[in-house]
PDB file of C-alpha atoms in Angstrom:
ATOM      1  CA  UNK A 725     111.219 -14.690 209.648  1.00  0.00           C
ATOM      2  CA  UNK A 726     111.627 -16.851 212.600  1.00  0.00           C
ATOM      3  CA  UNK A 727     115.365 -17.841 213.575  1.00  0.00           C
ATOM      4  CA  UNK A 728     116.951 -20.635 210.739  1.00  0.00           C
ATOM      5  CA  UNK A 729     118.527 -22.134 213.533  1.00  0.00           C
ATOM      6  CA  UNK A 730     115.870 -23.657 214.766  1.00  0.00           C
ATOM      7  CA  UNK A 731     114.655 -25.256 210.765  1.00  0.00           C
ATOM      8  CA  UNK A 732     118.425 -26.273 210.811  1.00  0.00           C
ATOM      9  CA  UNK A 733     118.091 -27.907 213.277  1.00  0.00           C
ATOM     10  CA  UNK A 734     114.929 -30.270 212.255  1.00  0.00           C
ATOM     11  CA  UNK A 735     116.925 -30.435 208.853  1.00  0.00           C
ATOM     12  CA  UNK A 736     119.112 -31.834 210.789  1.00  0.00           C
ATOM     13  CA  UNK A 737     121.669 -29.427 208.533  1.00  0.00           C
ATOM     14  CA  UNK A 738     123.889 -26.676 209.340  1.00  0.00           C
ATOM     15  CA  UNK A 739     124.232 -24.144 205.668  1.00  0.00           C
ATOM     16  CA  UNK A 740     127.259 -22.706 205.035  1.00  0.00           C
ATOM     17  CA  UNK A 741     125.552 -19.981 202.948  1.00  0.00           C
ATOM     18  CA  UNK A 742     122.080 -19.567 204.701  1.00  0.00           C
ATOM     19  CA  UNK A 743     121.392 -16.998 202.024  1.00  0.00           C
ATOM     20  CA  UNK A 744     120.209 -20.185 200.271  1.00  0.00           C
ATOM     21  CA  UNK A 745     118.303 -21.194 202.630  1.00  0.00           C
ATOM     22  CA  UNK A 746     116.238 -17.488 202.851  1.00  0.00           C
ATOM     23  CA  UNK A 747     115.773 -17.755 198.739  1.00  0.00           C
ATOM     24  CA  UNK A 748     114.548 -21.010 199.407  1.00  0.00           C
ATOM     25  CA  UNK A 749     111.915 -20.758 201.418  1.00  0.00           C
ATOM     26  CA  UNK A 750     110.797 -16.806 199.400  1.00  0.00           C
ATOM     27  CA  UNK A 751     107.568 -17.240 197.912  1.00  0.00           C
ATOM     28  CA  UNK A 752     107.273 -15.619 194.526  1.00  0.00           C
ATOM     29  CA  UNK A 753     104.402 -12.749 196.099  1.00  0.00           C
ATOM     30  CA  UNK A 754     106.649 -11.762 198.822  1.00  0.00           C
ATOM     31  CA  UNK A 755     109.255 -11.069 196.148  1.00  0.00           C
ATOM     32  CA  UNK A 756     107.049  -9.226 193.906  1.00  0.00           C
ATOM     33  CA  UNK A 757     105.912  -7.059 196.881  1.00  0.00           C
ATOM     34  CA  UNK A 758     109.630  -6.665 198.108  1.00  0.00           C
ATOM     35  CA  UNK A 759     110.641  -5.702 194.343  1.00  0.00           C
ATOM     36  CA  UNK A 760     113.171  -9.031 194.295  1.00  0.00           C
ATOM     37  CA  UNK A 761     112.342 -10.201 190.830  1.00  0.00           C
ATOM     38  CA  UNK A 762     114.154 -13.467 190.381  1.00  0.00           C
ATOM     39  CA  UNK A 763     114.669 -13.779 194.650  1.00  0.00           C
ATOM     40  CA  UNK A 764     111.923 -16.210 194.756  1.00  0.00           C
ATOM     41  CA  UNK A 765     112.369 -19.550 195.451  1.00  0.00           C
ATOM     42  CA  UNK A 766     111.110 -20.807 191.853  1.00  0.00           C
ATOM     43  CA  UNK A 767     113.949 -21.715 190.157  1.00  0.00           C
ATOM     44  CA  UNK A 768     115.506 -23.812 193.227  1.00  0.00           C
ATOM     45  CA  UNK A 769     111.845 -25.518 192.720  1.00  0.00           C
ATOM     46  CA  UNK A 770     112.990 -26.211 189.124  1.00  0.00           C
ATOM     47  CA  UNK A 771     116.351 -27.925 190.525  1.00  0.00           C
ATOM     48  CA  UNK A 772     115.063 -29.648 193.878  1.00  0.00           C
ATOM     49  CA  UNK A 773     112.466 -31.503 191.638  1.00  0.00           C
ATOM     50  CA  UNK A 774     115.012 -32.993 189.526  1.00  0.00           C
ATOM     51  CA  UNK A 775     117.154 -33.880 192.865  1.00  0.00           C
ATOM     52  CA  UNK A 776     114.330 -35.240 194.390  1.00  0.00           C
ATOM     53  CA  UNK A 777     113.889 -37.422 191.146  1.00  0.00           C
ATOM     54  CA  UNK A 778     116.979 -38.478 190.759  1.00  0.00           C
ATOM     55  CA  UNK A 779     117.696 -39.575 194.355  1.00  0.00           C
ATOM     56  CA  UNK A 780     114.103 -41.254 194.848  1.00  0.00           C
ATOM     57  CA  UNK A 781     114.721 -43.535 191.783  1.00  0.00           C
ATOM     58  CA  UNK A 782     118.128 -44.844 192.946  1.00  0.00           C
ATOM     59  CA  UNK A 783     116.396 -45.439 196.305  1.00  0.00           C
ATOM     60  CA  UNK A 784     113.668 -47.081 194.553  1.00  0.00           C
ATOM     61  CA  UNK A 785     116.107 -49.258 191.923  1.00  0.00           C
ATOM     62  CA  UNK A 786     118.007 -50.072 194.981  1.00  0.00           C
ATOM     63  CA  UNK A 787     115.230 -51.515 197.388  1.00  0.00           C
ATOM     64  CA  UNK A 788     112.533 -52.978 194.919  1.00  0.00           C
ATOM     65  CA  UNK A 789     112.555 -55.688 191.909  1.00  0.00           C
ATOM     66  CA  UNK A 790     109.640 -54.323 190.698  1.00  0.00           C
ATOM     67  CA  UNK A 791     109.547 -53.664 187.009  1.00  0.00           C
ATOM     68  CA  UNK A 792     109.877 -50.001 185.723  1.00  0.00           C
ATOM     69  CA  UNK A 793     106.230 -49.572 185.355  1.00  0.00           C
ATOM     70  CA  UNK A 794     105.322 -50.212 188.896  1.00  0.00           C
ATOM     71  CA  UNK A 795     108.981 -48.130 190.273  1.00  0.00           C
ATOM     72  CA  UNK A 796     107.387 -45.211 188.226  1.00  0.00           C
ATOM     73  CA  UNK A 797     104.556 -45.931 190.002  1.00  0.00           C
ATOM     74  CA  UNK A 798     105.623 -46.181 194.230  1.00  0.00           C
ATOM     75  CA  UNK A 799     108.148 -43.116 192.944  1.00  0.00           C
ATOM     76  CA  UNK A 800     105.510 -40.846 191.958  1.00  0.00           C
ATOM     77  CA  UNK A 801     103.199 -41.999 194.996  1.00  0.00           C
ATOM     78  CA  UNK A 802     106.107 -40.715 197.417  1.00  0.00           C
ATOM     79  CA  UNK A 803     106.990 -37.186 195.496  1.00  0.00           C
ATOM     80  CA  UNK A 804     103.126 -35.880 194.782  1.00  0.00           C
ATOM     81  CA  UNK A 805     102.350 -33.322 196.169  1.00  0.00           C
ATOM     82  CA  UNK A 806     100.399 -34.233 199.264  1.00  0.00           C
ATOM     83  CA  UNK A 807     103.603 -36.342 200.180  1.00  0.00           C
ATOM     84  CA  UNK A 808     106.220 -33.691 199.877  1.00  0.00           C
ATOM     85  CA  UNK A 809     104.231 -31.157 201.677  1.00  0.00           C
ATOM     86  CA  UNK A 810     103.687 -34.171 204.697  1.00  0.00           C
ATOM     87  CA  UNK A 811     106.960 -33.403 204.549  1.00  0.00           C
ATOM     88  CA  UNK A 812     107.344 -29.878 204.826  1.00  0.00           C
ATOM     89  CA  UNK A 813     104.661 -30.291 207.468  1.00  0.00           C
ATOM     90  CA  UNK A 814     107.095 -32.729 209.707  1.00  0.00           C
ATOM     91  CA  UNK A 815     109.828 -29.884 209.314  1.00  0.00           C
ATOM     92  CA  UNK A 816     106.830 -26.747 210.749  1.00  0.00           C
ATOM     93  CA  UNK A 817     108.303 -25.496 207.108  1.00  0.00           C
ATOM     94  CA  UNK A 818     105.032 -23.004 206.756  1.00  0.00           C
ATOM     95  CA  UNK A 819     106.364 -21.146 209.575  1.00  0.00           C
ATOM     96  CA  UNK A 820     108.974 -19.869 208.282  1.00  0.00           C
ATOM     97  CA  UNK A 821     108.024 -19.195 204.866  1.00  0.00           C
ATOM     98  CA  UNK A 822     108.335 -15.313 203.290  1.00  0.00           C
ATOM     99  CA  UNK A 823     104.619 -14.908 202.172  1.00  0.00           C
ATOM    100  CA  UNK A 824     103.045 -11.762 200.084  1.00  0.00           C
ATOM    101  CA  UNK A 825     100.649  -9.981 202.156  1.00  0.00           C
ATOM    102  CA  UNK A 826      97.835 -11.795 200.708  1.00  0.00           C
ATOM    103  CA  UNK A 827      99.173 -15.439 200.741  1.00  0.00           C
ATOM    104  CA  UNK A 828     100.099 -15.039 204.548  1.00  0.00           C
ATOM    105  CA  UNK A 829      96.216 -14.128 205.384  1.00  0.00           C
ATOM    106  CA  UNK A 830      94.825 -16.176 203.059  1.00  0.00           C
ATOM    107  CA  UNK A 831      96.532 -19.255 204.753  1.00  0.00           C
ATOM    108  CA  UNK A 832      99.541 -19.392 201.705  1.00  0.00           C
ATOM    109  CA  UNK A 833     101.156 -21.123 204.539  1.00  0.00           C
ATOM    110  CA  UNK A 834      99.263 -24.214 205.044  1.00  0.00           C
ATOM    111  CA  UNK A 835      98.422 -24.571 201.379  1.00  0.00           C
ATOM    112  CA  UNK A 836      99.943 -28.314 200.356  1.00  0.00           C
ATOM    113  CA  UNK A 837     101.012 -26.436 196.595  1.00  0.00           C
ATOM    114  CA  UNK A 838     103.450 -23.681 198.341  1.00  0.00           C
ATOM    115  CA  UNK A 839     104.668 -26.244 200.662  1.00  0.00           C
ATOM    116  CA  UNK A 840     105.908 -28.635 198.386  1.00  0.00           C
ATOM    117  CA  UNK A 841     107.211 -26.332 195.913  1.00  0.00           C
ATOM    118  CA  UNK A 842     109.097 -24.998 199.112  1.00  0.00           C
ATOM    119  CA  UNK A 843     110.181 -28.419 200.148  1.00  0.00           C
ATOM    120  CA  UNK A 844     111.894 -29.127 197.068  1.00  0.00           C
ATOM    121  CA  UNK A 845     113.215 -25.203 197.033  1.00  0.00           C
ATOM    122  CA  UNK A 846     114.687 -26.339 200.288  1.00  0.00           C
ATOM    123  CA  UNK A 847     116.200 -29.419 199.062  1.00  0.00           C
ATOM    124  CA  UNK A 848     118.023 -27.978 196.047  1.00  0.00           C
ATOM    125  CA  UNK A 849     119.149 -25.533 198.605  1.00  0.00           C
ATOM    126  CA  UNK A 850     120.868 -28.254 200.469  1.00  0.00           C
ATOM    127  CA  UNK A 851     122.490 -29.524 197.272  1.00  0.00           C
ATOM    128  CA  UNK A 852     123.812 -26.364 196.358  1.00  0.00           C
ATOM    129  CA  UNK A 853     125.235 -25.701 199.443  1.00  0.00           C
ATOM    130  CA  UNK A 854     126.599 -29.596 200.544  1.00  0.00           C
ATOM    131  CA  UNK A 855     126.334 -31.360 197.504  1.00  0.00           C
ATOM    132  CA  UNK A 856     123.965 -34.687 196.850  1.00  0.00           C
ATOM    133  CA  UNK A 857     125.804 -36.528 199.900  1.00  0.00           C
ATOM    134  CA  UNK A 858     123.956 -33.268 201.743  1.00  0.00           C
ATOM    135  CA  UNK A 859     120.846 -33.904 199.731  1.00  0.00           C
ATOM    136  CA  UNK A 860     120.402 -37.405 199.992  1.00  0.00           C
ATOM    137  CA  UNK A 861     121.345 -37.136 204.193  1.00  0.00           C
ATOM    138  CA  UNK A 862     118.444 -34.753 204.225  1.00  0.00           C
ATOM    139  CA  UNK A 863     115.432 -36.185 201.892  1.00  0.00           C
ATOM    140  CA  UNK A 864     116.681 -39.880 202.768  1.00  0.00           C
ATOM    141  CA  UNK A 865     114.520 -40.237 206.354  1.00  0.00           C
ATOM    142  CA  UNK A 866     111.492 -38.715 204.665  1.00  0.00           C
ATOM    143  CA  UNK A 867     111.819 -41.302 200.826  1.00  0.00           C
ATOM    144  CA  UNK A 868     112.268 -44.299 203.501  1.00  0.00           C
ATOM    145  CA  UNK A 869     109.416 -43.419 206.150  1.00  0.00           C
ATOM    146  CA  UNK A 870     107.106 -42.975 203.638  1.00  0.00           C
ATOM    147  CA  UNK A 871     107.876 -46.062 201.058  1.00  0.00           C
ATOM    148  CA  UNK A 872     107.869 -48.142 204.158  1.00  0.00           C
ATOM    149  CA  UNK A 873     104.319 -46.865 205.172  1.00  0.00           C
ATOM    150  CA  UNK A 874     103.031 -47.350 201.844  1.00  0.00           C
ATOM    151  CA  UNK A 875     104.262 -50.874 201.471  1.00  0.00           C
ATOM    152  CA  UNK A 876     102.648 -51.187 205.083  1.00  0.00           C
ATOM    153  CA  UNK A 877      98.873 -50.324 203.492  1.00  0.00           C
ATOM    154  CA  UNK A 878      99.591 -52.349 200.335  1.00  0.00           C
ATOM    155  CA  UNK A 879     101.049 -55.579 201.049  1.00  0.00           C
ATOM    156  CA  UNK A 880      99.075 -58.891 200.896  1.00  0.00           C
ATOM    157  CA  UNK A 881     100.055 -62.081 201.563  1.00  0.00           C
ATOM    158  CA  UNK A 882     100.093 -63.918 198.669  1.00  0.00           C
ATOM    159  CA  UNK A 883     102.074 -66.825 200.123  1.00  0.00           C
ATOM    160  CA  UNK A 884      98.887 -67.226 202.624  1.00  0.00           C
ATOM    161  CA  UNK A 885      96.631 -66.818 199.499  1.00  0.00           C
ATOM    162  CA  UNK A 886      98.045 -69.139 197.463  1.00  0.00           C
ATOM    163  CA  UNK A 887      98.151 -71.814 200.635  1.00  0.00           C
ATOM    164  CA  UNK A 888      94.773 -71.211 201.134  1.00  0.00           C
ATOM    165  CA  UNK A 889      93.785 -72.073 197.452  1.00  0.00           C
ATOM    166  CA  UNK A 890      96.149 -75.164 197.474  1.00  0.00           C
ATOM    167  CA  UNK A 891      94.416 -76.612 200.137  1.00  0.00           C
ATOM    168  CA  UNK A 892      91.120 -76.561 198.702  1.00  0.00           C
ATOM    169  CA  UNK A 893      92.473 -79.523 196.274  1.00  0.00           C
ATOM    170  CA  UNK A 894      93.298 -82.122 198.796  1.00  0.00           C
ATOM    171  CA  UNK A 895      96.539 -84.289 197.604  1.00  0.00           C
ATOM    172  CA  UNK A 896      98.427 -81.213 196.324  1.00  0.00           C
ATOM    173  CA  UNK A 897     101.684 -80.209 198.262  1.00  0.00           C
ATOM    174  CA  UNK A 898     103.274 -76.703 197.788  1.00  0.00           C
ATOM    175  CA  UNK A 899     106.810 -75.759 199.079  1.00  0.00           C
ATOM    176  CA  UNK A 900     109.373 -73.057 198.026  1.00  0.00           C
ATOM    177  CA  UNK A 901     112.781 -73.958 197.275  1.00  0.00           C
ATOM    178  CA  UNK A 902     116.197 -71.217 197.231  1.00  0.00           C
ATOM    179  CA  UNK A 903     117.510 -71.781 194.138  1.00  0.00           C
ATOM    180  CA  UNK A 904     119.763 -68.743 194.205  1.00  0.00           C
ATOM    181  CA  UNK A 905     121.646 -66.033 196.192  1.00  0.00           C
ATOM    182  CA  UNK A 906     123.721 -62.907 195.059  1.00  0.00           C
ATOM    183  CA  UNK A 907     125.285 -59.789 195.771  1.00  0.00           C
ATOM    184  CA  UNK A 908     127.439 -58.636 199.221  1.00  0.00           C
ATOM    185  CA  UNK A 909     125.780 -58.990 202.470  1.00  0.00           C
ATOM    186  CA  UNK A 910     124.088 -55.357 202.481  1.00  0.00           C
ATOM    187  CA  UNK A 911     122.710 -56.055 199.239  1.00  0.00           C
ATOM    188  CA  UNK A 912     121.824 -59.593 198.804  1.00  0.00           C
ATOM    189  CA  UNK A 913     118.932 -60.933 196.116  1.00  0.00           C
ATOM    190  CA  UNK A 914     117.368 -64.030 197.148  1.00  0.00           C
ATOM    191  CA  UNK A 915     115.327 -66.147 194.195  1.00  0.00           C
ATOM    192  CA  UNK A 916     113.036 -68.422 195.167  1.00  0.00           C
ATOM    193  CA  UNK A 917     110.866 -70.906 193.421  1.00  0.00           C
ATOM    194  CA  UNK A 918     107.229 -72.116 194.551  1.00  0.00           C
ATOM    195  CA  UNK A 919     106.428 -75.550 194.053  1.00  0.00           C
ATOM    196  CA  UNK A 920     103.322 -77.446 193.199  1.00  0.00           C
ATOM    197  CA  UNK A 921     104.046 -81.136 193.523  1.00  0.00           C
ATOM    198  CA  UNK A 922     107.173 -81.252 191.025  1.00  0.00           C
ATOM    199  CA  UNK A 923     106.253 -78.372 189.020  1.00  0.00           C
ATOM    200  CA  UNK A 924     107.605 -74.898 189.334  1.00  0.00           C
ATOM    201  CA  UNK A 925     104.663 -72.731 189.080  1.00  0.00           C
ATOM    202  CA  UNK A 926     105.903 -69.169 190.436  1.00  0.00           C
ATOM    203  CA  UNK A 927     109.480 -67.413 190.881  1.00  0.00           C
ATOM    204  CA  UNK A 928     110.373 -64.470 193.286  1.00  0.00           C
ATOM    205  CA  UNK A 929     113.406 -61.885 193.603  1.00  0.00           C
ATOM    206  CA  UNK A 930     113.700 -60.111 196.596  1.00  0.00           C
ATOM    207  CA  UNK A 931     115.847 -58.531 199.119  1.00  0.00           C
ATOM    208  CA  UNK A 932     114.647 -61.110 201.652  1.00  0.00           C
ATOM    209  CA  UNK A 933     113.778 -64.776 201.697  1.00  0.00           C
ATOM    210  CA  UNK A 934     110.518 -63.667 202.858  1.00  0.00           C
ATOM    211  CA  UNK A 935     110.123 -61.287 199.820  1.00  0.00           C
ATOM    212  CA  UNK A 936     111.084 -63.474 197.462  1.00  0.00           C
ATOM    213  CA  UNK A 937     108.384 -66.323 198.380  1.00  0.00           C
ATOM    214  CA  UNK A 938     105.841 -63.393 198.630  1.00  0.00           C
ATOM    215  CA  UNK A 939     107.020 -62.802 194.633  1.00  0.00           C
ATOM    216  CA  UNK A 940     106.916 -66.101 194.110  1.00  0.00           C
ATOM    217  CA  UNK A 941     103.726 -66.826 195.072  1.00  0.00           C
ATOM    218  CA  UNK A 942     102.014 -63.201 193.730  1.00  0.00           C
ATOM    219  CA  UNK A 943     103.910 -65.232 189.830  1.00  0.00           C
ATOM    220  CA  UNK A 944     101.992 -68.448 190.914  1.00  0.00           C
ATOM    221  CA  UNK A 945      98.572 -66.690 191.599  1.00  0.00           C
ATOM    222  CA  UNK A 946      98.615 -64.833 188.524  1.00  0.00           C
ATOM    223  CA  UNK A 947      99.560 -68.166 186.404  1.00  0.00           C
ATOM    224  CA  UNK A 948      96.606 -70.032 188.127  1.00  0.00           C
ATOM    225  CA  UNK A 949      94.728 -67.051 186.946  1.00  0.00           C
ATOM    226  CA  UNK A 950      94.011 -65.116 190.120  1.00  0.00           C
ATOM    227  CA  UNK A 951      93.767 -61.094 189.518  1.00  0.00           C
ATOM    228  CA  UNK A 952      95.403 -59.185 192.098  1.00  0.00           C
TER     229      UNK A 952
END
C-alpha cells in the first residue's frame, strides 16, 4: 500500500486511528485471500452510505426550494455511483486500494462499483474517527462542486422565455415585484412575484433575487401552459 500520508493529504484529513483508514479502503477479495473475514471495508460501506445521505439532504434542504420530489431527485443524481467514484477518482483513491489478486489484474481498481463503495468506506471512516463536523469538512467540496455543475447543464432561463412569449402579444407588460424577504443574511429567501399587466401570474422562492424571478417565471410558464 502506498504511504496514507499522501491520501491524507488530498483528504485534506489527518486520522487519529489510520487503522480506519486501512479497513477502509480493504476490498472484500484481499481479505478473503489474507484470511481477514470481517476486515473488509463492507460494513463502513453500510455506514458511509447513510452519512453520505444524511449530510447530502441537509445540503440539499439548505440550498434548494425545490419540492421533495425533485430534492430526491438532484440528491440521488450527486451520490450514484458514477458520481461518488468521480470522486474517488479526484482523490487517485484506486491507488491505494488492498485488491485480491484477481481484482488488482483485472483492473478492480478502476472499476466505478469498488470505487464508490470505497469512497463511502472512506467517508464513514472519517466519521468514526472525527465525527460528522470531520465528515461533512471532507464530502462538503465534492456535494457542492458537483450540484453546482449539474445546475450549470440544467438551468434555463425561464425569465428570458417567458419575455420572449410576452412580447409576441404586443400591449402586454410583464415586471416582477419583491413582495417578501426572510431569514439572517447567510440564509436569506427572497419571494418574488411576476406580473402580467395587474395580474400575478407566477411566484418564486429562492436564495437570490435572481432565483426567485427564475421560479417565478418557470410558475408563470407552466400556468400559460408551457411544458418544461
Amino acid at each position: 500500500m502506498k504511504d496514507l500520508t499522501l491520501l491524507m493529504q488530498r483528504m485534506g484529513y489527518t486520522f487519529q486511528n489510520q487503522a480506519l483508514l486501512v479497513n477502509a479502503l480493504t476490498h472484500s477479495s484481499y481479505a478473503h485471500e489474507h484470511h481477514r473475514n470481517g476486515k473488509d471495508n463492507e460494513r463502513l460501506e453500510f455506514l458511509g452510505d447513510a452519512v453520505l445521505g444524511f449530510v447530502c439532504a441537509e445540503y440539499l434542504f439548505s440550498l434548494l426550494s425545490s419540492q421533495e420530489g425533485e430534492l430526491t431527485k438532484v440528491r440521488a443524481s450527486v451520490v450514484c455511483e458514477k458520481a461518488l467514484a468521480s470522486y474517488a477518482n479526484t482523490l487517485e483513491l484506486g491507488d491505494f486500494l488492498l485488491l485480491g489478486h484477481g481484482e488488482q489484474t483485472s483492473g478492480g481498481n478502476t472499476r466505478p462499483s469498488i470505487l464508490s463503495d470505497a469512497f463511502e468506506a472512506v467517508l464513514a471512516a472519517v466519521y468514526l474517527d472525527g465525527g460528522m463536523q470531520a465528515a461533512k469538512a471532507f464530502v462538503m467540496p465534492f456535494l457542492e462542486k458537483e450540484v453546482a455543475s449539474q445546475r450549470r447543464r440544467q438551468f434555463k432561463d425561464y425569465k428570458t422565455l417567458l419575455q420572449e412569449i410576452v412580447q409576441q402579444n404586443p400591449g402586454e407588460r410583464l415586471s416582477y415585484e419583491l413582495v417578501k424577504e426572510a431569514g439572517p443574511d447567510h440564509q436569506k429567501r427572497f419571494t418574488v412575484e411576476v406580473h402580467l399587466n395587474s395580474n400575478v401570474v407566477g411566484t418564486g422562492v429562492g436564495r437570490s433575487k435572481k432565483e426567485a424571478e427564475q421560479q417565478a417565471a418557470r410558475e408563470a410558464l407552466k400556468w400559460m401552459g408551457y411544458d418544461e
